[in-house]
C-alpha atoms as a PDB file:
ATOM      1  CA  UNK A   1       0.000   0.000   0.000  1.00  0.00           C
ATOM      2  CA  UNK A   2       2.880   2.374   0.596  1.00  0.00           C
ATOM      3  CA  UNK A   3       3.391   2.727  -3.187  1.00  0.00           C
ATOM      4  CA  UNK A   4      -0.166   3.944  -3.948  1.00  0.00           C
ATOM      5  CA  UNK A   5      -0.465   7.389  -5.503  1.00  0.00           C
ATOM      6  CA  UNK A   6      -4.278   7.589  -5.677  1.00  0.00           C
ATOM      7  CA  UNK A   7      -7.011   6.294  -3.378  1.00  0.00           C
ATOM      8  CA  UNK A   8     -10.709   6.445  -4.223  1.00  0.00           C
ATOM      9  CA  UNK A   9     -13.133   5.732  -1.380  1.00  0.00           C
ATOM     10  CA  UNK A  10     -16.105   7.525  -2.899  1.00  0.00           C
ATOM     11  CA  UNK A  11     -19.467   6.079  -1.915  1.00  0.00           C
ATOM     12  CA  UNK A  12     -17.997   4.120   0.995  1.00  0.00           C
ATOM     13  CA  UNK A  13     -18.915   4.324   4.676  1.00  0.00           C
ATOM     14  CA  UNK A  14     -15.594   5.992   5.499  1.00  0.00           C
ATOM     15  CA  UNK A  15     -16.126   8.577   8.260  1.00  0.00           C
ATOM     16  CA  UNK A  16     -12.964   9.280  10.293  1.00  0.00           C
ATOM     17  CA  UNK A  17      -9.216   9.345   9.759  1.00  0.00           C
ATOM     18  CA  UNK A  18      -8.617   7.160  12.821  1.00  0.00           C
ATOM     19  CA  UNK A  19      -5.729   7.498  15.274  1.00  0.00           C
ATOM     20  CA  UNK A  20      -2.998  10.015  14.476  1.00  0.00           C
ATOM     21  CA  UNK A  21      -0.372   8.547  12.185  1.00  0.00           C
ATOM     22  CA  UNK A  22      -2.451   5.666  10.786  1.00  0.00           C
ATOM     23  CA  UNK A  23      -3.233   7.218   7.397  1.00  0.00           C
ATOM     24  CA  UNK A  24       0.326   8.456   6.886  1.00  0.00           C
ATOM     25  CA  UNK A  25       1.805   5.061   7.741  1.00  0.00           C
ATOM     26  CA  UNK A  26      -0.614   3.171   5.505  1.00  0.00           C
ATOM     27  CA  UNK A  27      -0.598   5.329   2.351  1.00  0.00           C
ATOM     28  CA  UNK A  28       2.342   7.777   2.699  1.00  0.00           C
ATOM     29  CA  UNK A  29       2.788   8.539  -1.024  1.00  0.00           C
ATOM     30  CA  UNK A  30      -0.818   9.313  -1.921  1.00  0.00           C
ATOM     31  CA  UNK A  31      -1.240  12.514  -3.917  1.00  0.00           C
ATOM     32  CA  UNK A  32      -4.923  12.051  -4.913  1.00  0.00           C
ATOM     33  CA  UNK A  33      -7.665  11.207  -2.436  1.00  0.00           C
ATOM     34  CA  UNK A  34     -11.363  10.941  -3.238  1.00  0.00           C
ATOM     35  CA  UNK A  35     -13.614  10.919  -0.168  1.00  0.00           C
ATOM     36  CA  UNK A  36     -16.726  12.082  -2.023  1.00  0.00           C
ATOM     37  CA  UNK A  37     -20.113  10.720  -0.972  1.00  0.00           C
ATOM     38  CA  UNK A  38     -18.728   9.211   2.224  1.00  0.00           C
ATOM     39  CA  UNK A  39     -19.737   9.780   5.847  1.00  0.00           C
ATOM     40  CA  UNK A  40     -17.110  12.424   6.596  1.00  0.00           C
ATOM     41  CA  UNK A  41     -18.953  15.137   8.499  1.00  0.00           C
ATOM     42  CA  UNK A  42     -16.288  17.349  10.081  1.00  0.00           C
ATOM     43  CA  UNK A  43     -13.812  19.777   8.512  1.00  0.00           C
ATOM     44  CA  UNK A  44     -11.533  19.169  11.511  1.00  0.00           C
ATOM     45  CA  UNK A  45     -11.413  15.488  10.523  1.00  0.00           C
ATOM     46  CA  UNK A  46     -10.436  16.439   6.957  1.00  0.00           C
ATOM     47  CA  UNK A  47      -7.701  18.801   8.227  1.00  0.00           C
ATOM     48  CA  UNK A  48      -5.999  15.834   9.921  1.00  0.00           C
ATOM     49  CA  UNK A  49      -5.031  14.700   6.415  1.00  0.00           C
ATOM     50  CA  UNK A  50      -2.750  17.711   6.041  1.00  0.00           C
ATOM     51  CA  UNK A  51      -0.178  16.263   8.437  1.00  0.00           C
ATOM     52  CA  UNK A  52      -0.823  12.660   7.434  1.00  0.00           C
ATOM     53  CA  UNK A  53      -0.487  13.138   3.663  1.00  0.00           C
ATOM     54  CA  UNK A  54       1.971  15.960   2.929  1.00  0.00           C
ATOM     55  CA  UNK A  55       2.168  14.972  -0.779  1.00  0.00           C
ATOM     56  CA  UNK A  56      -1.588  15.374  -1.282  1.00  0.00           C
ATOM     57  CA  UNK A  57      -2.300  17.445  -4.407  1.00  0.00           C
ATOM     58  CA  UNK A  58      -5.969  16.613  -5.065  1.00  0.00           C
ATOM     59  CA  UNK A  59      -8.689  16.138  -2.445  1.00  0.00           C
ATOM     60  CA  UNK A  60     -12.339  15.518  -3.313  1.00  0.00           C
ATOM     61  CA  UNK A  61     -14.795  15.740  -0.415  1.00  0.00           C
ATOM     62  CA  UNK A  62     -17.870  16.434  -2.543  1.00  0.00           C
ATOM     63  CA  UNK A  63     -21.354  15.373  -1.481  1.00  0.00           C
ATOM     64  CA  UNK A  64     -20.541  15.090   2.218  1.00  0.00           C
ATOM     65  CA  UNK A  65     -22.677  16.706   4.911  1.00  0.00           C
ATOM     66  CA  UNK A  66     -19.780  18.484   6.557  1.00  0.00           C
ATOM     67  CA  UNK A  67     -20.458  20.769   9.525  1.00  0.00           C
ATOM     68  CA  UNK A  68     -18.925  24.119   8.621  1.00  0.00           C
ATOM     69  CA  UNK A  69     -20.163  26.149  11.595  1.00  0.00           C
ATOM     70  CA  UNK A  70     -17.166  25.535  13.839  1.00  0.00           C
ATOM     71  CA  UNK A  71     -14.296  26.213  11.446  1.00  0.00           C
ATOM     72  CA  UNK A  72     -11.092  26.906  13.315  1.00  0.00           C
ATOM     73  CA  UNK A  73      -8.238  28.689  11.625  1.00  0.00           C
ATOM     74  CA  UNK A  74      -5.201  26.394  11.921  1.00  0.00           C
ATOM     75  CA  UNK A  75      -2.116  27.820  13.626  1.00  0.00           C
ATOM     76  CA  UNK A  76       0.122  26.362  10.924  1.00  0.00           C
ATOM     77  CA  UNK A  77      -0.415  26.219   7.149  1.00  0.00           C
ATOM     78  CA  UNK A  78      -2.413  23.222   5.944  1.00  0.00           C
ATOM     79  CA  UNK A  79      -2.357  21.271   2.690  1.00  0.00           C
ATOM     80  CA  UNK A  80       0.706  23.095   1.397  1.00  0.00           C
ATOM     81  CA  UNK A  81       0.966  20.946  -1.757  1.00  0.00           C
ATOM     82  CA  UNK A  82      -2.764  20.773  -2.459  1.00  0.00           C
ATOM     83  CA  UNK A  83      -3.633  22.063  -5.932  1.00  0.00           C
ATOM     84  CA  UNK A  84      -7.242  20.868  -6.286  1.00  0.00           C
ATOM     85  CA  UNK A  85      -9.900  20.869  -3.588  1.00  0.00           C
ATOM     86  CA  UNK A  86     -13.255  19.646  -4.869  1.00  0.00           C
ATOM     87  CA  UNK A  87     -16.256  20.688  -2.766  1.00  0.00           C
ATOM     88  CA  UNK A  88     -19.303  20.009  -4.949  1.00  0.00           C
ATOM     89  CA  UNK A  89     -22.606  19.860  -3.036  1.00  0.00           C
ATOM     90  CA  UNK A  90     -21.020  20.427   0.381  1.00  0.00           C
ATOM     91  CA  UNK A  91     -23.906  22.573   1.658  1.00  0.00           C
ATOM     92  CA  UNK A  92     -22.130  25.885   2.214  1.00  0.00           C
ATOM     93  CA  UNK A  93     -24.358  28.593   3.626  1.00  0.00           C
ATOM     94  CA  UNK A  94     -22.442  31.389   1.920  1.00  0.00           C
ATOM     95  CA  UNK A  95     -19.369  32.257  -0.142  1.00  0.00           C
ATOM     96  CA  UNK A  96     -17.422  33.448   2.930  1.00  0.00           C
ATOM     97  CA  UNK A  97     -17.660  29.980   4.493  1.00  0.00           C
ATOM     98  CA  UNK A  98     -16.562  28.312   1.266  1.00  0.00           C
ATOM     99  CA  UNK A  99     -13.483  30.555   1.046  1.00  0.00           C
ATOM    100  CA  UNK A 100     -12.546  30.043   4.705  1.00  0.00           C
ATOM    101  CA  UNK A 101     -11.542  26.424   4.037  1.00  0.00           C
ATOM    102  CA  UNK A 102      -8.854  27.433   1.554  1.00  0.00           C
END
Protein backbone atom coordinates (compact mmCIF):
# COMPACT_ATOMS: atom_id res chain seq x y z
CA UNK A 1 0.00 0.00 0.00
CA UNK A 2 2.88 2.37 0.60
CA UNK A 3 3.39 2.73 -3.19
CA UNK A 4 -0.17 3.94 -3.95
CA UNK A 5 -0.46 7.39 -5.50
CA UNK A 6 -4.28 7.59 -5.68
CA UNK A 7 -7.01 6.29 -3.38
CA UNK A 8 -10.71 6.45 -4.22
CA UNK A 9 -13.13 5.73 -1.38
CA UNK A 10 -16.10 7.52 -2.90
CA UNK A 11 -19.47 6.08 -1.91
CA UNK A 12 -18.00 4.12 1.00
CA UNK A 13 -18.92 4.32 4.68
CA UNK A 14 -15.59 5.99 5.50
CA UNK A 15 -16.13 8.58 8.26
CA UNK A 16 -12.96 9.28 10.29
CA UNK A 17 -9.22 9.35 9.76
CA UNK A 18 -8.62 7.16 12.82
CA UNK A 19 -5.73 7.50 15.27
CA UNK A 20 -3.00 10.02 14.48
CA UNK A 21 -0.37 8.55 12.19
CA UNK A 22 -2.45 5.67 10.79
CA UNK A 23 -3.23 7.22 7.40
CA UNK A 24 0.33 8.46 6.89
CA UNK A 25 1.81 5.06 7.74
CA UNK A 26 -0.61 3.17 5.51
CA UNK A 27 -0.60 5.33 2.35
CA UNK A 28 2.34 7.78 2.70
CA UNK A 29 2.79 8.54 -1.02
CA UNK A 30 -0.82 9.31 -1.92
CA UNK A 31 -1.24 12.51 -3.92
CA UNK A 32 -4.92 12.05 -4.91
CA UNK A 33 -7.66 11.21 -2.44
CA UNK A 34 -11.36 10.94 -3.24
CA UNK A 35 -13.61 10.92 -0.17
CA UNK A 36 -16.73 12.08 -2.02
CA UNK A 37 -20.11 10.72 -0.97
CA UNK A 38 -18.73 9.21 2.22
CA UNK A 39 -19.74 9.78 5.85
CA UNK A 40 -17.11 12.42 6.60
CA UNK A 41 -18.95 15.14 8.50
CA UNK A 42 -16.29 17.35 10.08
CA UNK A 43 -13.81 19.78 8.51
CA UNK A 44 -11.53 19.17 11.51
CA UNK A 45 -11.41 15.49 10.52
CA UNK A 46 -10.44 16.44 6.96
CA UNK A 47 -7.70 18.80 8.23
CA UNK A 48 -6.00 15.83 9.92
CA UNK A 49 -5.03 14.70 6.42
CA UNK A 50 -2.75 17.71 6.04
CA UNK A 51 -0.18 16.26 8.44
CA UNK A 52 -0.82 12.66 7.43
CA UNK A 53 -0.49 13.14 3.66
CA UNK A 54 1.97 15.96 2.93
CA UNK A 55 2.17 14.97 -0.78
CA UNK A 56 -1.59 15.37 -1.28
CA UNK A 57 -2.30 17.45 -4.41
CA UNK A 58 -5.97 16.61 -5.06
CA UNK A 59 -8.69 16.14 -2.45
CA UNK A 60 -12.34 15.52 -3.31
CA UNK A 61 -14.79 15.74 -0.42
CA UNK A 62 -17.87 16.43 -2.54
CA UNK A 63 -21.35 15.37 -1.48
CA UNK A 64 -20.54 15.09 2.22
CA UNK A 65 -22.68 16.71 4.91
CA UNK A 66 -19.78 18.48 6.56
CA UNK A 67 -20.46 20.77 9.53
CA UNK A 68 -18.92 24.12 8.62
CA UNK A 69 -20.16 26.15 11.59
CA UNK A 70 -17.17 25.53 13.84
CA UNK A 71 -14.30 26.21 11.45
CA UNK A 72 -11.09 26.91 13.32
CA UNK A 73 -8.24 28.69 11.63
CA UNK A 74 -5.20 26.39 11.92
CA UNK A 75 -2.12 27.82 13.63
CA UNK A 76 0.12 26.36 10.92
CA UNK A 77 -0.42 26.22 7.15
CA UNK A 78 -2.41 23.22 5.94
CA UNK A 79 -2.36 21.27 2.69
CA UNK A 80 0.71 23.09 1.40
CA UNK A 81 0.97 20.95 -1.76
CA UNK A 82 -2.76 20.77 -2.46
CA UNK A 83 -3.63 22.06 -5.93
CA UNK A 84 -7.24 20.87 -6.29
CA UNK A 85 -9.90 20.87 -3.59
CA UNK A 86 -13.26 19.65 -4.87
CA UNK A 87 -16.26 20.69 -2.77
CA UNK A 88 -19.30 20.01 -4.95
CA UNK A 89 -22.61 19.86 -3.04
CA UNK A 90 -21.02 20.43 0.38
CA UNK A 91 -23.91 22.57 1.66
CA UNK A 92 -22.13 25.88 2.21
CA UNK A 93 -24.36 28.59 3.63
CA UNK A 94 -22.44 31.39 1.92
CA UNK A 95 -19.37 32.26 -0.14
CA UNK A 96 -17.42 33.45 2.93
CA UNK A 97 -17.66 29.98 4.49
CA UNK A 98 -16.56 28.31 1.27
CA UNK A 99 -13.48 30.56 1.05
CA UNK A 100 -12.55 30.04 4.70
CA UNK A 101 -11.54 26.42 4.04
CA UNK A 102 -8.85 27.43 1.55
